[in-house]
GROMACS .gro file of C-alpha atoms in nm:
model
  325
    1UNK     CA    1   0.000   0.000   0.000
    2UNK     CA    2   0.272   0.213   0.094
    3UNK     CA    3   0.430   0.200  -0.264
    4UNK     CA    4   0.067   0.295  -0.396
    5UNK     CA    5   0.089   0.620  -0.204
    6UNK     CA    6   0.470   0.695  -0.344
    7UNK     CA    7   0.336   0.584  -0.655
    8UNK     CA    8   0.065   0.896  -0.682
    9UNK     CA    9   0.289   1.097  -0.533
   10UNK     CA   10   0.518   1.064  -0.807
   11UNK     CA   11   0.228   1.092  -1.087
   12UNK     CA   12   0.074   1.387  -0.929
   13UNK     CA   13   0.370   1.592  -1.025
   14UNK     CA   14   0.327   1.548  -1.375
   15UNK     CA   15  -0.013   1.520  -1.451
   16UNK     CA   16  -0.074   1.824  -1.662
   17UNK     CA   17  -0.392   1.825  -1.915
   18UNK     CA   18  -0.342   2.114  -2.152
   19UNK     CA   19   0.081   1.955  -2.170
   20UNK     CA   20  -0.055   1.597  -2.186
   21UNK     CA   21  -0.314   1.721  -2.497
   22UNK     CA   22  -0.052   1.920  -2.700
   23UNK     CA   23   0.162   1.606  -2.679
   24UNK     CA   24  -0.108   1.349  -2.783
   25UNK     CA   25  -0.194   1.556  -3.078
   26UNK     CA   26   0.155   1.562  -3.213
   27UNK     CA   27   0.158   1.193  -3.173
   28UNK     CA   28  -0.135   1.145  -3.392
   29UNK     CA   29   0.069   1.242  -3.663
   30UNK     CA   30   0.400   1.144  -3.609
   31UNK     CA   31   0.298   0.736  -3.518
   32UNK     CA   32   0.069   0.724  -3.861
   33UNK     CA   33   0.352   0.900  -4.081
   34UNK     CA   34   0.606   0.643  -3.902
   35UNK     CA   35   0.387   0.351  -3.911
   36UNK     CA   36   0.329   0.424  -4.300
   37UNK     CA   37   0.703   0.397  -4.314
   38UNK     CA   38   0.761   0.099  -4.164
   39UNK     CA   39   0.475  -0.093  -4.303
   40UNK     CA   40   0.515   0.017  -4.665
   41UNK     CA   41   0.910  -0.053  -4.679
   42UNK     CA   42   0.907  -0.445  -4.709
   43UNK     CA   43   0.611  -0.424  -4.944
   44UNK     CA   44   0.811  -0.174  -5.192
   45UNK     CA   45   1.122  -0.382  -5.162
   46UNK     CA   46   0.914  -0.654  -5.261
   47UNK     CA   47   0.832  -0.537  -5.554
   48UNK     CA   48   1.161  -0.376  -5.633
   49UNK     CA   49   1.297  -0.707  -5.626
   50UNK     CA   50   0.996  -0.904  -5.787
   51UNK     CA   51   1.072  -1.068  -6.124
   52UNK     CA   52   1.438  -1.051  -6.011
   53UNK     CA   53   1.654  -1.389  -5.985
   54UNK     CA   54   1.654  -1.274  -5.632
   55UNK     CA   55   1.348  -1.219  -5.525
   56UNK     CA   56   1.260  -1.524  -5.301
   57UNK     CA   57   1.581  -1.509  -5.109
   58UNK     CA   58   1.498  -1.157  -5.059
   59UNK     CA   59   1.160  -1.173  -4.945
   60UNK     CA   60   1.319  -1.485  -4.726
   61UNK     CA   61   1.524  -1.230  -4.543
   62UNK     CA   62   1.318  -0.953  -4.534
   63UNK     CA   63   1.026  -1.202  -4.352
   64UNK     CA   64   1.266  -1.348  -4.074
   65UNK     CA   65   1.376  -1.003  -3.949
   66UNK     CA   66   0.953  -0.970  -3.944
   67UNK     CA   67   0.925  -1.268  -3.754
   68UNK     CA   68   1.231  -1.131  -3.530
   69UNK     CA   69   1.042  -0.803  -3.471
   70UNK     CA   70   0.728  -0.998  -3.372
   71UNK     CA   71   0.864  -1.260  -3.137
   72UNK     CA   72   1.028  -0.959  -2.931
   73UNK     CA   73   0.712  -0.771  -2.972
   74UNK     CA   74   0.541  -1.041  -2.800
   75UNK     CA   75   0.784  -1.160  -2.522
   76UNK     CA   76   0.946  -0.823  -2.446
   77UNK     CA   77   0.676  -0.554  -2.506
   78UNK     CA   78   0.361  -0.683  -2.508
   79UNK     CA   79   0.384  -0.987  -2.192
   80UNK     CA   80   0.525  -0.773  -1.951
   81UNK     CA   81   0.338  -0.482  -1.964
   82UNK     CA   82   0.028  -0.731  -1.919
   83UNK     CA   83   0.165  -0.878  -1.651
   84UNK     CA   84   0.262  -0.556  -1.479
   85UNK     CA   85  -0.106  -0.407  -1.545
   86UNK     CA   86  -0.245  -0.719  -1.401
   87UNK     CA   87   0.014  -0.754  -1.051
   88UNK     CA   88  -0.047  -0.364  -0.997
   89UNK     CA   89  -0.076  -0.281  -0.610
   90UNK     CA   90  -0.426  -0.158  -0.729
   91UNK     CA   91  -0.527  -0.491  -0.859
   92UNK     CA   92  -0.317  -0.770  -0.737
   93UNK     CA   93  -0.491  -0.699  -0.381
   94UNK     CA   94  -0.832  -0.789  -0.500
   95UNK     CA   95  -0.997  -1.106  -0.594
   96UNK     CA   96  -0.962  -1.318  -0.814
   97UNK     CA   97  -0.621  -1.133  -0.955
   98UNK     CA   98  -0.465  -1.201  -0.598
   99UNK     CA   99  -0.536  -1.567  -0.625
  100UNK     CA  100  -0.423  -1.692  -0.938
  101UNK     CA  101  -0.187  -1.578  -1.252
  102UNK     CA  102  -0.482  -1.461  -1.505
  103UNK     CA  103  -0.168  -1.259  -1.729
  104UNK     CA  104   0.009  -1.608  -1.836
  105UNK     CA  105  -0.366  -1.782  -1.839
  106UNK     CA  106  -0.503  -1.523  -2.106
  107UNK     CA  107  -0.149  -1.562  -2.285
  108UNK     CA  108  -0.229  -1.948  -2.316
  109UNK     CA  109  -0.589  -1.881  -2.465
  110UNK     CA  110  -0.451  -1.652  -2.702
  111UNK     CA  111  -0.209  -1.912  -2.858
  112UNK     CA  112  -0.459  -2.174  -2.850
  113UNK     CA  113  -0.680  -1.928  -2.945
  114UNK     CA  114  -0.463  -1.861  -3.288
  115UNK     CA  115  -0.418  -2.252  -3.292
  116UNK     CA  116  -0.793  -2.306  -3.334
  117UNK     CA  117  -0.816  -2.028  -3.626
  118UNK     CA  118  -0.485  -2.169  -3.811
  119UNK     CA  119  -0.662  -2.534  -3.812
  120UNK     CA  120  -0.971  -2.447  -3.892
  121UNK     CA  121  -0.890  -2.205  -4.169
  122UNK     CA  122  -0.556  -2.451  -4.285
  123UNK     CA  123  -0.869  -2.719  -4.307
  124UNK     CA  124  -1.133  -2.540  -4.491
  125UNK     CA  125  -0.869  -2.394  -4.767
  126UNK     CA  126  -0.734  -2.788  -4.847
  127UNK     CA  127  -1.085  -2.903  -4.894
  128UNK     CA  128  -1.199  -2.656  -5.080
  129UNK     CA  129  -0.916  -2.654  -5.348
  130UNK     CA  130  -0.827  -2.998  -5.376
  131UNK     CA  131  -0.878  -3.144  -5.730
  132UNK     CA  132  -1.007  -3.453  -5.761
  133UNK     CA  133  -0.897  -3.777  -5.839
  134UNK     CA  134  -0.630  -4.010  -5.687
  135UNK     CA  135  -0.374  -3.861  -5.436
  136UNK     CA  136  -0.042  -3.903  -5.285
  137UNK     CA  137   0.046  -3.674  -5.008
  138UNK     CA  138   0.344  -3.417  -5.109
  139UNK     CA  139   0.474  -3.166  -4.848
  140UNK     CA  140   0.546  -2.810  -4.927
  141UNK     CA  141   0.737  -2.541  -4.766
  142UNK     CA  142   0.444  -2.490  -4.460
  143UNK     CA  143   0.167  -2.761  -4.564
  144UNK     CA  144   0.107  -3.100  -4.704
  145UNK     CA  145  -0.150  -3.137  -4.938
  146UNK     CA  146  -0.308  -3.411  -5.178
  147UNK     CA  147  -0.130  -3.471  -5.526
  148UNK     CA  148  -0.334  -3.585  -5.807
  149UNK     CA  149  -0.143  -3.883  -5.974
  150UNK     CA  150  -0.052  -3.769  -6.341
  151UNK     CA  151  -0.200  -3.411  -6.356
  152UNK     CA  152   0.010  -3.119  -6.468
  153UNK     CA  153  -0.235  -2.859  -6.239
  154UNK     CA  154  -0.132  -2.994  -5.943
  155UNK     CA  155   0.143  -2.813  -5.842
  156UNK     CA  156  -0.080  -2.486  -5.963
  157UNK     CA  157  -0.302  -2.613  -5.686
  158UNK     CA  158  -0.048  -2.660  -5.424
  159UNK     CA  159   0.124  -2.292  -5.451
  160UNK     CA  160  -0.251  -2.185  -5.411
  161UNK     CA  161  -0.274  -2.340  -5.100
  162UNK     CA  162   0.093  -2.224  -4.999
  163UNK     CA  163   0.004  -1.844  -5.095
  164UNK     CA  164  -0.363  -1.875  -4.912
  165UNK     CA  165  -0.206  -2.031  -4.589
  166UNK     CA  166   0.040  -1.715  -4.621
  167UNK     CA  167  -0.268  -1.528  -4.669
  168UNK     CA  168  -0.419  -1.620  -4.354
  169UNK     CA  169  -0.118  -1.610  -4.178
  170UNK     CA  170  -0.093  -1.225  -4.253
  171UNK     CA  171  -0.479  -1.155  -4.155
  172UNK     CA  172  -0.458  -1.296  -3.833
  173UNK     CA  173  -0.119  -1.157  -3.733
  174UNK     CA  174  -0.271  -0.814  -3.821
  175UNK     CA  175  -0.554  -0.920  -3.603
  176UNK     CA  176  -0.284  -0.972  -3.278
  177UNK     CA  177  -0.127  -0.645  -3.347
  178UNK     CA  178  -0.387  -0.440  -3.381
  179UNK     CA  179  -0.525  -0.533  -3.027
  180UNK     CA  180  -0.178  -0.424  -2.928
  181UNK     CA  181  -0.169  -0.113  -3.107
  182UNK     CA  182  -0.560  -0.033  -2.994
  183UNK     CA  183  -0.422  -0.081  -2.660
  184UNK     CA  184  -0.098   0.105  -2.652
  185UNK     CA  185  -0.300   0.434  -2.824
  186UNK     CA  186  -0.593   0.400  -2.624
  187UNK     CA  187  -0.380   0.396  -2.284
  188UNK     CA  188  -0.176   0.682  -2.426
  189UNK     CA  189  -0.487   0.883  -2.475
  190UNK     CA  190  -0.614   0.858  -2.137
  191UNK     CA  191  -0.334   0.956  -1.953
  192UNK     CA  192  -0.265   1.322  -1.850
  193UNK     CA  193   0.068   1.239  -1.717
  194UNK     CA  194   0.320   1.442  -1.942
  195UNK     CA  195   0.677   1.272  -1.799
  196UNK     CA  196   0.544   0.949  -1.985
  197UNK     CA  197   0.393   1.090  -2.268
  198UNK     CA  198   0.673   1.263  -2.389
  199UNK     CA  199   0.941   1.021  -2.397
  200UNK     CA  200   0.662   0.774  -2.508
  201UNK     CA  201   0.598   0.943  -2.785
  202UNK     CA  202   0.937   0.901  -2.967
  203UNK     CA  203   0.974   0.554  -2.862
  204UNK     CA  204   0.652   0.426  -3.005
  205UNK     CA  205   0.762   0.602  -3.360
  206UNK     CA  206   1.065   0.377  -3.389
  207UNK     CA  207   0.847   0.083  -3.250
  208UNK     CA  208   0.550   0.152  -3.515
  209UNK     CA  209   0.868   0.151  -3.786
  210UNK     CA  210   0.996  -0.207  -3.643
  211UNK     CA  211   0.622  -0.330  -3.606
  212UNK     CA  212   0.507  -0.184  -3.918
  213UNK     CA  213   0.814  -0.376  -4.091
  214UNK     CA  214   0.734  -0.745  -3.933
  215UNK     CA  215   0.390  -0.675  -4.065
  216UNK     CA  216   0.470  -0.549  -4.365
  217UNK     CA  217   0.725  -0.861  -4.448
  218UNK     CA  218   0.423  -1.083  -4.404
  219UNK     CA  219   0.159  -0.879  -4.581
  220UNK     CA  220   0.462  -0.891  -4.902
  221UNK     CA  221   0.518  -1.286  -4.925
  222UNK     CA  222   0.159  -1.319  -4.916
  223UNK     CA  223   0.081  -1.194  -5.272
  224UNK     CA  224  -0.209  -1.007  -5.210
  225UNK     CA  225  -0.385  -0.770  -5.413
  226UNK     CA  226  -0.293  -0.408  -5.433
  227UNK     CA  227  -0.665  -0.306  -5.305
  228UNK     CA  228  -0.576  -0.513  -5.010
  229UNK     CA  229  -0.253  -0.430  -4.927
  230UNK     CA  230  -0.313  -0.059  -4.889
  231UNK     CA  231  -0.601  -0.122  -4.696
  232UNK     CA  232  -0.387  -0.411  -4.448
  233UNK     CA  233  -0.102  -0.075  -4.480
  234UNK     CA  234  -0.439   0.160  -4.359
  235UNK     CA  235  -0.552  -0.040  -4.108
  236UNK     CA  236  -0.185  -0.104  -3.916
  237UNK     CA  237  -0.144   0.243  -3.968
  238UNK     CA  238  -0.451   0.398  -3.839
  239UNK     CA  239  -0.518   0.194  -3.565
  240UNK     CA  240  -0.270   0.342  -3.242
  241UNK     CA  241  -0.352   0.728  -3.374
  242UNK     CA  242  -0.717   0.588  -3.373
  243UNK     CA  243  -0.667   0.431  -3.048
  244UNK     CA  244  -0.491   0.803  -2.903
  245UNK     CA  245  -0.827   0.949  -3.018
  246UNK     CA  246  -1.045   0.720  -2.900
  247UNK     CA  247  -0.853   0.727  -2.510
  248UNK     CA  248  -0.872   1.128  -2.545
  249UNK     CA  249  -1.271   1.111  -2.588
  250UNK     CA  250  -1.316   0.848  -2.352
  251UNK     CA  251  -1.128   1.072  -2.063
  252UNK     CA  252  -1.272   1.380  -2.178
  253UNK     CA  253  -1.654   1.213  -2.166
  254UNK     CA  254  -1.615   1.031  -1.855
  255UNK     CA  255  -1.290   1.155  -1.657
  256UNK     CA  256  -1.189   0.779  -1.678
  257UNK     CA  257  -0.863   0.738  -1.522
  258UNK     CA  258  -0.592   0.509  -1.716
  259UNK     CA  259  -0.486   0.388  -1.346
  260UNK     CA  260  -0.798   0.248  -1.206
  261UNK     CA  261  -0.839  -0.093  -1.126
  262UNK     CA  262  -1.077  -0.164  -1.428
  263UNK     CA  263  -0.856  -0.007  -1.678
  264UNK     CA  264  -0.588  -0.238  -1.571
  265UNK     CA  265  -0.763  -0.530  -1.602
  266UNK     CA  266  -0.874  -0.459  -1.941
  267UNK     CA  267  -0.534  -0.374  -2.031
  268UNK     CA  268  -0.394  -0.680  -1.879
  269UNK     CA  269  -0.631  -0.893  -2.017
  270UNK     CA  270  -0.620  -0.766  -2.429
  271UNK     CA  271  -0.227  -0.712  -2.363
  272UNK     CA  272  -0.202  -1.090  -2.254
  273UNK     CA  273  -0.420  -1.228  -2.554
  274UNK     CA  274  -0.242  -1.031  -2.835
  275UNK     CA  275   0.055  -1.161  -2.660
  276UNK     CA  276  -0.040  -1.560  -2.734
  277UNK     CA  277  -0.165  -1.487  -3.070
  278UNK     CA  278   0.173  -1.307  -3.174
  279UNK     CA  279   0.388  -1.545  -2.993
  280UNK     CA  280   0.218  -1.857  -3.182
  281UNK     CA  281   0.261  -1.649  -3.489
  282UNK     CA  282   0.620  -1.558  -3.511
  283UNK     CA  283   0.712  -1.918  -3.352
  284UNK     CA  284   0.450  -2.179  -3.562
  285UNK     CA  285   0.377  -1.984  -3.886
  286UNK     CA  286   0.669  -1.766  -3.932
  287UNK     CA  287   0.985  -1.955  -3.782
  288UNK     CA  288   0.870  -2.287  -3.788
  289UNK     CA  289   0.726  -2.274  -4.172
  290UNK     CA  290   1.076  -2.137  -4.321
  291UNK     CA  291   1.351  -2.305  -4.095
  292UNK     CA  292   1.208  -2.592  -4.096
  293UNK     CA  293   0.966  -2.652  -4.379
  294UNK     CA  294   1.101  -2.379  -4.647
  295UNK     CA  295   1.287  -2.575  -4.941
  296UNK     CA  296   1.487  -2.270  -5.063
  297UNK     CA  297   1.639  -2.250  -4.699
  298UNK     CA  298   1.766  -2.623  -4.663
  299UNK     CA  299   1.918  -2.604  -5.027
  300UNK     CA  300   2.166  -2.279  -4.961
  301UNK     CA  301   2.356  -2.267  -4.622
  302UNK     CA  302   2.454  -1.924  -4.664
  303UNK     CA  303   2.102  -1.839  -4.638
  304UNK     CA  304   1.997  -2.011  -4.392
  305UNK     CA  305   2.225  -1.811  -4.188
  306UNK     CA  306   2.195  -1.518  -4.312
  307UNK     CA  307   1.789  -1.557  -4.222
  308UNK     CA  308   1.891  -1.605  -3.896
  309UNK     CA  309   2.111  -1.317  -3.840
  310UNK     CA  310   1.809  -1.131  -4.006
  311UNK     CA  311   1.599  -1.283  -3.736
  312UNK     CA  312   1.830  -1.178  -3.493
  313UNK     CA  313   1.829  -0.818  -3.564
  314UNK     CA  314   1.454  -0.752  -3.585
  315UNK     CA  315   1.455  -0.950  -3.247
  316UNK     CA  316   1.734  -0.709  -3.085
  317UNK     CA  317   1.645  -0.381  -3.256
  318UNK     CA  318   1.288  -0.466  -3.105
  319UNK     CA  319   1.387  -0.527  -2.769
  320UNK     CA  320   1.619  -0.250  -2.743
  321UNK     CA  321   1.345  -0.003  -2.795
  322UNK     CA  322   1.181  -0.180  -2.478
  323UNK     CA  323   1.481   0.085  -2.290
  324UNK     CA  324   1.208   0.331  -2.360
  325UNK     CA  325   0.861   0.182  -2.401
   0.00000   0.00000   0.00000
């Protein structure tokens, strides 16, 4: 309780509305311009290089430092701020959070959660593209699908299925991040405390460039249409501004305080199940599929390491931005 009390203290001195205001509405523009950035950057490399004998060990490279960025987005961002929202002083005293560890329980939903979307969605596109006739199972780089003994189609079919399970894998990661990003700008919008604003607000630039890039790696492999790659690009990079927006009404309406006990445990509890569904993610469809499963990688050493020390990065240029946010 006592560290509660210091706690305020310490908040007190900074909360300033008109300082905390000016702040926010600089952020608004600075995040979307940087997320634009960062999303758009993998998806214009990818076409710079498309058509090019180097194209898919580009794209290769470009998505492990995604999957880097993600994996650290999920461990080192994302987890512990759920966890800290959830053991608050505020919150941890109180039942049920005081009884049991809801942060890692909500994590574990999430990745089942993103488990149960994969299957079902891996299930429906194999049925409903498999031509028919008599099969022999064949794996690809991420999937095995049915063969159809003497037709020419059938590999046609099977980089259909490769390209709509990379497909889904980009719609649902967008779906983790943007609860993260919803939460982040939200949060940010309801606070009137202008000593974490302003560092905040530089810090979550560079992260929106690092994010925005795992994303956008992701979003490039999966050969979507232009229509729905700006609007994927939109979405990422309207969401946190949105989110500021959205806090700043919210506070201005009802005088809702980012600190109370409620607001935690919402935090907590969307922080903790974007935090499964990313981890799953970068670990089962993004690792996994091309270290593993990816032809083109077990064929060239060189590039096999080189995707690692690309996964490397985006993990520690990630995490080293967790200094400040």
């Amino acid at each position: 309780m006592a560290s509660c009390v210091s706690d305020t203290a310490r908040a007190l001195g900074c909360r300033d509305g008109a300082a905390a205001t000016h702040l926010k509405f600089i952020s608004l523009f600075v995040i979307f311009f940087t997320s634009v950035i960062g999303i758009t950057t993998p998806v214009l490399l990818a076409r710079f290089f498309q058509g090019k004998p180097v194209y898919d060990k580009a794209i290769l490279i470009i998505k492990c430092f995604a999957a880097g960025v993600i994996l650290s987005t999920s461990l080192v961002h994302v987890l512990p701020d759920a966890f800290a929202a959830l053991s608050d002083c505020q919150v941890a005293s109180r039942h049920p959070w005081k009884d049991f560890p809801f942060a890692g329980l909500v994590t574990l939903i999430g990745a089942l959660l993103a488990l149960f979307v994969d299957l079902t969605a891996s299930s429906h596109v194999e049925h409903g593209h498999k031509p028919s006739g008599d099969y022999l199972p064949v794996g690809t780089h991420d999937v095995t699908v049915g063969k159809k003994v003497g037709n020419t189609h059938s590999d046609l079919s099977n980089e259909e299925l490769v390209k709509l399970k990379q497909r889904l894998v980009s719609q649902v990661l967008e779906i983790g991040i943007i609860f993260h990003s919803v939460i982040i700008g939200v949060t940010m919008g309801m606070s009137q405390n202008q000593c974490t604003i302003r560092p905040l607000v530089a810090a979550l630039a560079f992260h929106q460039i690092f994010e925005g890039m795992g994303l956008g790696g992701c979003i490039a492999q999966a050969g979507f249409r232009m229509g729905t790659v700006a609007y994927m690009c939109l979405m990422f990079s309207a969401t946190t501004p949105m989110g500021i927006l959205l806090g700043m009404m919210v506070f201005s309406v009802t005088g809702y305080d980012d600190s109370s006990p409620n607001a935690l445990i919402m935090e907590g509890i969307l922080g903790s199940l974007s935090s499964g569904i990313l981890i799953y993610m970068a670990l089962v469809d993004l690792i996994a599929a091309d270290f593993f499963h990816n032809k083109l990688m077990g064929s060239h050493t060189w590039l096999k390491k080189g995707s690692f020390i690309a996964l490397a990065l985006g993990s520690t240029s990630m995490s080293i931005l967790a200094i400040w946010a």
